[in-house]
Amino acid sequence: MQNSRSERQQESREKPRGCTGFPRVLRPGLAAALLLLCLPLIAAGATIQASLDRTTIALGERAMLSVRVEGGNSDRPPQVPAVEGLQIVSTGPPTFLRYDINGQSGTMLTYNFVVTPTQVGEFTIPAITIASEGQQLATQPLKLSVRKPGASATQASGQELAFIRLYAPTNEVYVGQVIVAEVQLYLHNVVRDIGNFQVTAFSADGFNKGKTVEGRQSRARVGNSIYTVVPLYFPLTAIKAGDSSLGPLRVSFAAEIINPARRDPFDLLGFNTPVEQRQIALEAEGTHVRILPVPSENAPPGFAGAVGVYSVSMSVSPTNVAVGDPIRVRLQVSGRGALDSLTLPEQPSWKDFKVYPPISRIETADPLGIQGTKFFELDVVPEKLEIESLPEFSFAWFDPEQKAFQTYKHPAVPLTVRPAGTAPLLAGDPGEKRETAPPPRDILPIKQRVGALAQARPPLIQQPWFVAAQSVPVLLWIGSVLWRRRSEWLANNPRLRRKRQAAHAVRRGLRDLRTFAAANQSEQFFAALFRLLQEQLGAALDLPASSITEAVIDEQLRPRNVPEPVLAGLAELFQACNLARYAPAHTSQELAAYVPRVESLLNELRALTA
Amino acid sequence: MRLLSKERCIQTGPLCAQGRVGRHRPRICAFAAVAAALFICGRAAVAAPATDRFEAANRLYEQGRFKEAAAAYQELLNSGFTSPAVYFNLGNAFFKSGQLGAAIAAHREAQRLAPRDPDIEANLRFIREQVQGPRLTPNLIQRWLGRLTLNEWTLLCVAAFWICLLSLAALQLRPARKTLLRGIALAAGAATMVLGACLAGAWSSVARPVAIANANDIAVRNGPIEESPSTYTVHDGAELRVLDQKDGWLLVDAGLRPGWLKREDVILWPSGRQPDGTRASD
């Protein structure tokens, strides 16, 4: 007890830590400045959410209450109602956050409060309200369990490296009720990190276990030591009546512990923190829980086994339909309970309607998946013209907190049912209240012009000719690359280029020879013949064409063992050219007779040089 | 002779340096004119009866004989002619005769041919609003890709591809223009890749068929057998993504959970496409 008091005194001394440096008188001003800063950024739709870092604490510990206001426009901090047995104190000005995620921007203000219990018990922090743009926003009430210190485990002294505590929210549950068991893992300040955390055993007979969720870490003082508290939540659904126990629970993990005794002697400046690895196994004692059956007496007719704390709303549209047309019934069940297994009861009074199986989806509001909204959509089809209303709808559930059945009843909805195939009354329909602009009442009329008629063909990408046509630019590109390469190759090989030019000149010269022979132009004929011989011999001997004369036969060709008939033929041609300069008169036939001889000689020369 | 040819070449322009084209030019022009006239007349001659049939179907529609009008439009389409207006009117006729699924299929086909036609968009939206139960909603990317037809995406992509390769070819022939041509080739290459991705997206959205419920109260079952329990029910006009097929059953999904329904209860869109994405004619 003495120890507990000293802890509280210590905590009370620690309280102002959150607002150190800000005089009390300046705090409202600072808060107002923060709010003014975010005013132009705030979107119209504001939301408020409150959360506790732990739902179960021991007397002498503290919990952190966070109130998060997203968007909106508020110039006053939220009002936290007083709760007997709890001291709720603000930690100072709110933290302001402006975010821009995936193009969505907004602002968020978080107010933090320290909750210190003064007695053991179950507490409900009522809805916290805040005024924003003329609206009063409110949070959901929050529950906090305060246990005696050491109620579920051996009293911790503050010397332990780690210990765990298991809290069951209640000792009595009903079949179908969802409760959340909380395990608090206390890690001493010297534990730097943990890994390979495993729940090795958790006995929970009569319960279905849900997904385990880790809560927000907090700090707590135990004895003279500061511990990091890691809460773990186990959602449990009671499935079988009888006496049961939650726990014992065993966990194991590897811890990195700061051990100054293992400091490296060479680490004089203390850069490396000395740590040692240790495997730790912990156990929390179990608690007895009694699972009660849902009372069968006084169960309302619409009860289909739903257990939880719910609120229900329903809408029906359209209400002006033809026989056989569907009417969509939308039902929202919000609250806390086993939303997954929630089903809609049959409605015996809807016997004149064909009822289709509902489609449902769940939007959870917490990571445990036990708080949220389940949306049902079902189509009902009136099958008689005489129907005047959709009869009353009822949905019943058992509230384990009130320990009583609750029933939601939606009154009968008046309907206008007309014969099949008739159009609905659009004007002055009293049954339908139109809040938005009416949608177009009919499709647009048909088109009077047929437009461009075309033969039905597959898309271009599937037509072979189109795909084949795409090879044209590729071929052009490849051709251009080859052309470029060839040009560069020729540019780097002058001897070959000369041979090609000579071959080209020979082809052209032979053509000219035939032309001149046909035109009986003797002078031009022999001039062309001389040039032809010069070009071919120059290319073959790699000499300038202009330097080729008859003398080349003896000087260059004979030493190269050119056959004698070729040399004789060449000498004859050179002599004919020389003779023609002085006596150019030749007939056309004579000139034409030279052409095959020249051609044959040039071919032989080309073969020799090749 | 040579001078004469040269003169003629000068008279007829530089394109016919040898004089041959110039000599035949009047004949070529006359041939082209006759071919063009024949083509236009041929098209007009073929289109004329189709236009008459279209107008006859319109008259049936205006008289309130919607089923007969739908049959007339269908007959026109079966004869091999297609146009967005025919599909649009066919969709209207189906809608007026109470066949929401067929109406949606026809309007989707019209929209595929003319994706930016506001009338088709409005009618399709209106008809979809009449459909009860789950339905398939295209995402933002699909809607954006749907602004152009598949052929338009193809031509854009191919144009960029041609420009890219022709620039590369010109780069080989005219290295002096390297800076300009390389810039064009790079830009066109990047455009080809982007447009190719768009084309692939547009293709994938039409390659997988959509099943459009063509009857009321179609039970979607857990398995492809009659005895399998019904998971949920879809109504006439519900659009469902086809995931698989087996023995005349289709595995469909409408955003809730997959289930099986009979092939005969739905229209597959695009028409002629098999449930595995191939065309019937493939």
XYZ file of N, CA, C and O in Angstrom, chain B residues 181-280:
400
model
N 16.948 13.805 -85.585
C 16.346 12.488 -85.831
C 16.390 11.607 -84.589
O 15.456 10.873 -84.321
N 17.465 11.712 -83.835
C 17.542 10.908 -82.616
C 16.470 11.361 -81.610
O 15.838 10.540 -80.953
N 16.273 12.665 -81.520
C 15.221 13.188 -80.632
C 13.847 12.666 -81.031
O 13.066 12.219 -80.187
N 13.587 12.718 -82.333
C 12.285 12.234 -82.821
C 12.145 10.737 -82.523
O 11.109 10.269 -82.049
N 13.216 9.988 -82.787
C 13.156 8.533 -82.576
C 12.923 8.211 -81.113
O 12.126 7.333 -80.782
N 13.615 8.940 -80.223
C 13.443 8.680 -78.791
C 12.017 8.999 -78.338
O 11.388 8.217 -77.627
N 11.536 10.166 -78.781
C 10.172 10.564 -78.390
C 9.160 9.568 -78.934
O 8.236 9.144 -78.217
N 9.333 9.192 -80.187
C 8.383 8.253 -80.783
C 8.494 6.877 -80.127
O 7.477 6.191 -79.945
N 9.714 6.483 -79.751
C 9.878 5.199 -79.063
C 9.172 5.203 -77.721
O 8.498 4.242 -77.360
N 9.333 6.303 -76.974
C 8.645 6.396 -75.681
C 7.131 6.371 -75.879
O 6.402 5.688 -75.145
N 6.692 7.115 -76.903
C 5.241 7.137 -77.184
C 4.757 5.740 -77.563
O 3.663 5.328 -77.173
N 5.578 5.010 -78.312
C 5.189 3.648 -78.697
C 4.991 2.776 -77.467
O 4.024 2.015 -77.383
N 5.907 2.918 -76.516
C 5.795 2.072 -75.315
C 4.548 2.429 -74.516
O 3.808 1.546 -74.066
N 4.315 3.727 -74.331
C 3.142 4.143 -73.553
C 1.859 3.712 -74.266
O 0.946 3.121 -73.661
N 1.823 4.000 -75.573
C 0.613 3.650 -76.315
C 0.449 2.137 -76.416
O -0.675 1.626 -76.431
N 1.578 1.429 -76.459
C 1.503 -0.036 -76.466
C 0.900 -0.548 -75.174
O 0.096 -1.487 -75.185
N 1.276 0.063 -74.058
C 0.694 -0.342 -72.768
C -0.807 -0.048 -72.750
O -1.608 -0.863 -72.274
N -1.177 1.112 -73.284
C -2.607 1.454 -73.359
C -3.337 0.449 -74.254
O -4.452 0.012 -73.934
N -2.707 0.113 -75.367
C -3.328 -0.852 -76.294
C -3.505 -2.205 -75.600
O -4.565 -2.841 -75.720
N -2.480 -2.606 -74.847
C -2.589 -3.884 -74.139
C -3.722 -3.837 -73.120
O -4.481 -4.798 -72.971
N -3.820 -2.684 -72.438
C -4.906 -2.541 -71.466
C -6.261 -2.586 -72.134
O -7.189 -3.259 -71.666
N -6.379 -1.865 -73.258
C -7.663 -1.847 -73.984
C -7.992 -3.243 -74.512
O -9.147 -3.673 -74.478
N -6.957 -3.926 -74.959
C -7.175 -5.273 -75.501
C -7.614 -6.231 -74.385
O -8.528 -7.028 -74.560
N -6.937 -6.112 -73.243
C -7.283 -7.043 -72.164
C -8.708 -6.827 -71.679
O -9.372 -7.754 -71.247
N -9.190 -5.576 -71.760
C -10.559 -5.329 -71.295
C -11.605 -5.867 -72.268
O -12.743 -6.092 -71.880
N -11.227 -6.059 -73.527
C -12.205 -6.656 -74.449
C -11.888 -8.133 -74.707
O -12.719 -8.859 -75.224
N -10.687 -8.563 -74.322
C -10.321 -9.950 -74.598
C -11.066 -10.915 -73.679
O -11.448 -11.994 -74.094
N -11.234 -10.503 -72.395
C -11.953 -11.379 -71.483
C -13.433 -11.062 -71.602
O -13.844 -9.914 -71.460
N -14.245 -12.045 -71.883
C -15.658 -11.753 -72.088
C -16.379 -11.426 -70.779
O -15.940 -11.821 -69.703
N -17.450 -10.719 -70.935
C -18.338 -10.399 -69.814
C -19.641 -11.149 -70.051
O -20.147 -11.166 -71.177
N -20.120 -11.781 -69.002
C -21.406 -12.484 -69.126
C -22.507 -11.536 -68.683
O -22.418 -10.950 -67.598
N -23.505 -11.367 -69.528
C -24.619 -10.482 -69.194
C -25.853 -11.353 -69.019
O -26.240 -12.090 -69.946
N -26.406 -11.303 -67.824
C -27.558 -12.162 -67.520
C -28.703 -11.837 -68.476
O -29.052 -10.667 -68.669
N -29.274 -12.876 -69.054
C -30.316 -12.678 -70.057
C -31.635 -13.273 -69.595
O -32.504 -13.569 -70.399
N -31.765 -13.517 -68.323
C -33.019 -14.042 -67.779
C -33.123 -13.563 -66.347
O -32.136 -13.129 -65.752
N -34.307 -13.630 -65.825
C -34.496 -13.164 -64.461
C -34.196 -14.274 -63.472
O -34.376 -15.455 -63.782
N -33.759 -13.899 -62.326
C -33.566 -14.828 -61.210
C -32.669 -16.005 -61.597
O -33.073 -17.176 -61.497
N -31.488 -15.719 -62.044
C -30.546 -16.793 -62.368
C -29.789 -17.144 -61.084
O -29.180 -16.266 -60.458
N -29.875 -18.408 -60.723
C -29.195 -18.838 -59.497
C -27.708 -19.011 -59.781
O -27.332 -19.690 -60.733
N -26.898 -18.362 -58.972
C -25.445 -18.543 -59.061
C -25.080 -19.584 -58.000
O -25.368 -19.400 -56.821
N -24.525 -20.698 -58.455
C -24.335 -21.848 -57.561
C -22.881 -21.997 -57.143
O -21.971 -21.454 -57.759
N -22.735 -22.834 -56.116
C -21.377 -23.089 -55.604
C -20.550 -23.901 -56.579
O -19.328 -23.779 -56.618
N -21.210 -24.782 -57.338
C -20.484 -25.641 -58.259
C -21.210 -25.749 -59.584
O -22.380 -25.352 -59.697
N -20.549 -26.306 -60.593
C -21.167 -26.374 -61.929
C -22.107 -27.573 -62.093
O -22.006 -28.339 -63.048
N -22.973 -27.795 -61.142
C -23.992 -28.852 -61.264
C -25.318 -28.322 -60.718
O -25.336 -27.432 -59.864
N -26.406 -28.908 -61.211
C -27.743 -28.440 -60.834
C -27.992 -28.606 -59.337
O -28.696 -27.814 -58.726
N -27.396 -29.653 -58.769
C -27.680 -29.969 -57.362
C -26.941 -29.038 -56.400
O -27.233 -29.015 -55.214
N -25.995 -28.297 -56.907
C -25.199 -27.427 -56.042
C -26.080 -26.317 -55.465
O -26.931 -25.772 -56.172
N -25.892 -25.981 -54.185
C -26.756 -24.944 -53.593
C -26.496 -23.569 -54.208
O -25.378 -23.266 -54.618
N -27.572 -22.796 -54.229
C -27.487 -21.457 -54.809
C -26.819 -20.511 -53.819
O -27.191 -20.462 -52.648
N -25.832 -19.771 -54.293
C -25.132 -18.821 -53.419
C -25.885 -17.492 -53.381
O -26.135 -16.927 -52.336
N -26.203 -17.020 -54.538
C -27.004 -15.799 -54.650
C -27.662 -15.793 -56.019
O -27.449 -16.714 -56.824
N -28.475 -14.802 -56.246
C -29.249 -14.748 -57.482
C -28.898 -13.475 -58.226
O -28.716 -12.430 -57.609
N -28.762 -13.603 -59.541
C -28.578 -12.392 -60.342
C -29.794 -12.204 -61.240
O -30.486 -13.164 -61.570
N -30.014 -10.967 -61.579
C -31.216 -10.623 -62.332
C -30.844 -10.226 -63.759
O -29.668 -9.988 -64.067
N -31.861 -10.125 -64.571
C -31.677 -9.782 -65.979
C -30.854 -8.499 -66.102
O -31.176 -7.486 -65.477
N -29.794 -8.552 -66.891
C -28.968 -7.361 -67.120
C -27.730 -7.301 -66.253
O -26.876 -6.444 -66.475
N -27.629 -8.193 -65.272
C -26.435 -8.152 -64.403
C -25.204 -8.502 -65.232
O -25.217 -9.462 -65.992
N -24.159 -7.693 -65.083
C -22.912 -7.930 -65.834
C -21.911 -8.610 -64.902
O -21.691 -8.137 -63.788
N -21.342 -9.693 -65.369
C -20.495 -10.523 -64.513
C -19.192 -10.837 -65.237
O -19.208 -11.081 -66.447
N -18.129 -10.844 -64.500
C -16.831 -11.179 -65.084
C -16.718 -12.696 -65.190
O -17.028 -13.408 -64.238
N -16.329 -13.183 -66.365
C -16.206 -14.632 -66.566
C -14.794 -15.056 -66.177
O -13.809 -14.531 -66.691
N -14.707 -16.014 -65.265
C -13.404 -16.471 -64.780
C -13.008 -17.817 -65.359
O -11.830 -18.100 -65.549
N -14.022 -18.664 -65.625
C -13.704 -20.016 -66.082
C -14.976 -20.605 -66.699
O -16.065 -20.033 -66.566
N -14.818 -21.760 -67.330
C -15.976 -22.455 -67.884
C -15.789 -23.947 -67.715
O -14.660 -24.443 -67.652
N -16.908 -24.643 -67.639
C -16.829 -26.101 -67.537
C -18.189 -26.677 -67.911
O -19.203 -26.331 -67.282
N -18.207 -27.518 -68.904
C -19.395 -28.283 -69.283
C -20.646 -27.419 -69.384
O -21.677 -27.725 -68.773
N -20.572 -26.346 -70.114
C -21.755 -25.505 -70.291
C -22.062 -24.617 -69.103
O -23.130 -24.005 -69.037
N -21.167 -24.561 -68.149
C -21.329 -23.668 -66.999
C -20.199 -22.639 -67.020
O -19.102 -22.925 -67.502
N -20.490 -21.482 -66.494
C -19.478 -20.420 -66.433
C -19.241 -20.044 -64.982
O -20.195 -19.927 -64.197
N -17.982 -19.879 -64.638
C -17.631 -19.361 -63.305
C -17.573 -17.840 -63.427
O -16.781 -17.312 -64.200
N -18.455 -17.177 -62.697
C -18.554 -15.718 -62.846
C -18.322 -15.049 -61.498
O -18.438 -15.667 -60.450
N -18.041 -13.771 -61.592
C -17.818 -12.986 -60.384
C -18.404 -11.603 -60.614
O -18.158 -10.981 -61.647
N -19.167 -11.151 -59.635
C -19.752 -9.811 -59.749
C -19.304 -8.945 -58.593
O -19.987 -8.016 -58.193
N -18.138 -9.254 -58.049
C -17.643 -8.451 -56.935
C -18.039 -9.023 -55.590
O -17.524 -8.603 -54.566
N -18.976 -9.949 -55.554
C -19.363 -10.567 -54.272
C -18.438 -11.754 -54.022
O -17.511 -11.686 -53.255
N -18.736 -12.845 -54.692
C -17.844 -14.008 -54.660
C -18.133 -14.826 -55.905
O -19.234 -14.776 -56.455
N -17.171 -15.608 -56.374
C -17.389 -16.352 -57.610
C -18.455 -17.423 -57.440
O -18.655 -17.977 -56.359
N -19.145 -17.690 -58.503
C -20.167 -18.729 -58.503
C -20.422 -19.186 -59.925
O -19.968 -18.562 -60.888
N -21.123 -20.303 -60.052
C -21.338 -20.900 -61.362
C -22.764 -20.657 -61.829
O -23.706 -20.754 -61.037
N -22.908 -20.363 -63.117
C -24.243 -20.286 -63.714
C -24.193 -20.892 -65.117
O -23.121 -21.095 -65.677
N -25.369 -21.179 -65.630
C -25.426 -21.864 -66.923
C -25.084 -20.904 -68.052
O -25.509 -19.739 -68.034
N -24.367 -21.430 -69.036
C -23.956 -20.631 -70.185
C -25.163 -20.111 -70.945
O -25.152 -18.992 -71.457
N -26.228 -20.923 -70.985
C -27.388 -20.547 -71.799
C -28.187 -19.392 -71.187
O -29.014 -18.786 -71.861
N -27.914 -19.069 -69.924
C -28.664 -17.998 -69.270
C -28.041 -16.625 -69.473
O -28.561 -15.638 -68.951
N -26.911 -16.584 -70.136
C -26.212 -15.297 -70.267
C -25.837 -15.033 -71.724
O -25.787 -15.947 -72.543
N -25.590 -13.771 -72.001
C -25.026 -13.365 -73.296
C -23.558 -13.058 -73.042
O -23.244 -12.345 -72.082
N -22.701 -13.599 -73.878
C -21.293 -13.281 -73.723
C -20.955 -12.064 -74.572
O -21.291 -12.019 -75.763
N -20.351 -11.068 -73.968
C -19.943 -9.866 -74.711
C -18.437 -9.723 -74.609
O -17.901 -9.929 -73.531
N -17.694 -9.402 -75.625
C -18.124 -9.117 -77.000
C -18.682 -10.374 -77.676
O -18.226 -11.473 -77.380
N -19.642 -10.156 -78.554
C -20.326 -11.273 -79.187
C -19.324 -12.095 -79.984
O -18.405 -11.566 -80.596
N -19.534 -13.370 -79.983
C -18.664 -14.253 -80.736
C -17.425 -14.654 -79.978
O -16.627 -15.424 -80.454
N -17.243 -14.101 -78.767
C -16.043 -14.445 -78.014
C -16.346 -15.620 -77.098
O -17.390 -15.681 -76.457
N -15.445 -16.552 -77.059
C -15.606 -17.727 -76.211
C -15.264 -17.360 -74.767
O -14.569 -16.385 -74.519
N -15.746 -18.150 -73.820
C -15.455 -17.815 -72.419
C -13.977 -17.786 -72.084
O -13.561 -17.146 -71.143
N -13.143 -18.512 -72.854
C -11.705 -18.467 -72.548
C -11.009 -17.303 -73.225
O -9.793 -17.183 -73.192
N -11.793 -16.419 -73.855
C -11.218 -15.213 -74.446
C -10.976 -15.311 -75.932
O -10.746 -14.298 -76.580
N -10.988 -16.533 -76.510
C -10.763 -16.651 -77.948
C -12.065 -16.356 -78.690
O -13.160 -16.465 -78.118
N -11.917 -16.022 -79.968
C -13.100 -15.751 -80.768
C -13.625 -17.060 -81.322
O -12.884 -18.034 -81.507
N -14.904 -17.062 -81.593
C -15.530 -18.274 -82.107
C -14.913 -18.690 -83.431
O -14.795 -19.852 -83.751
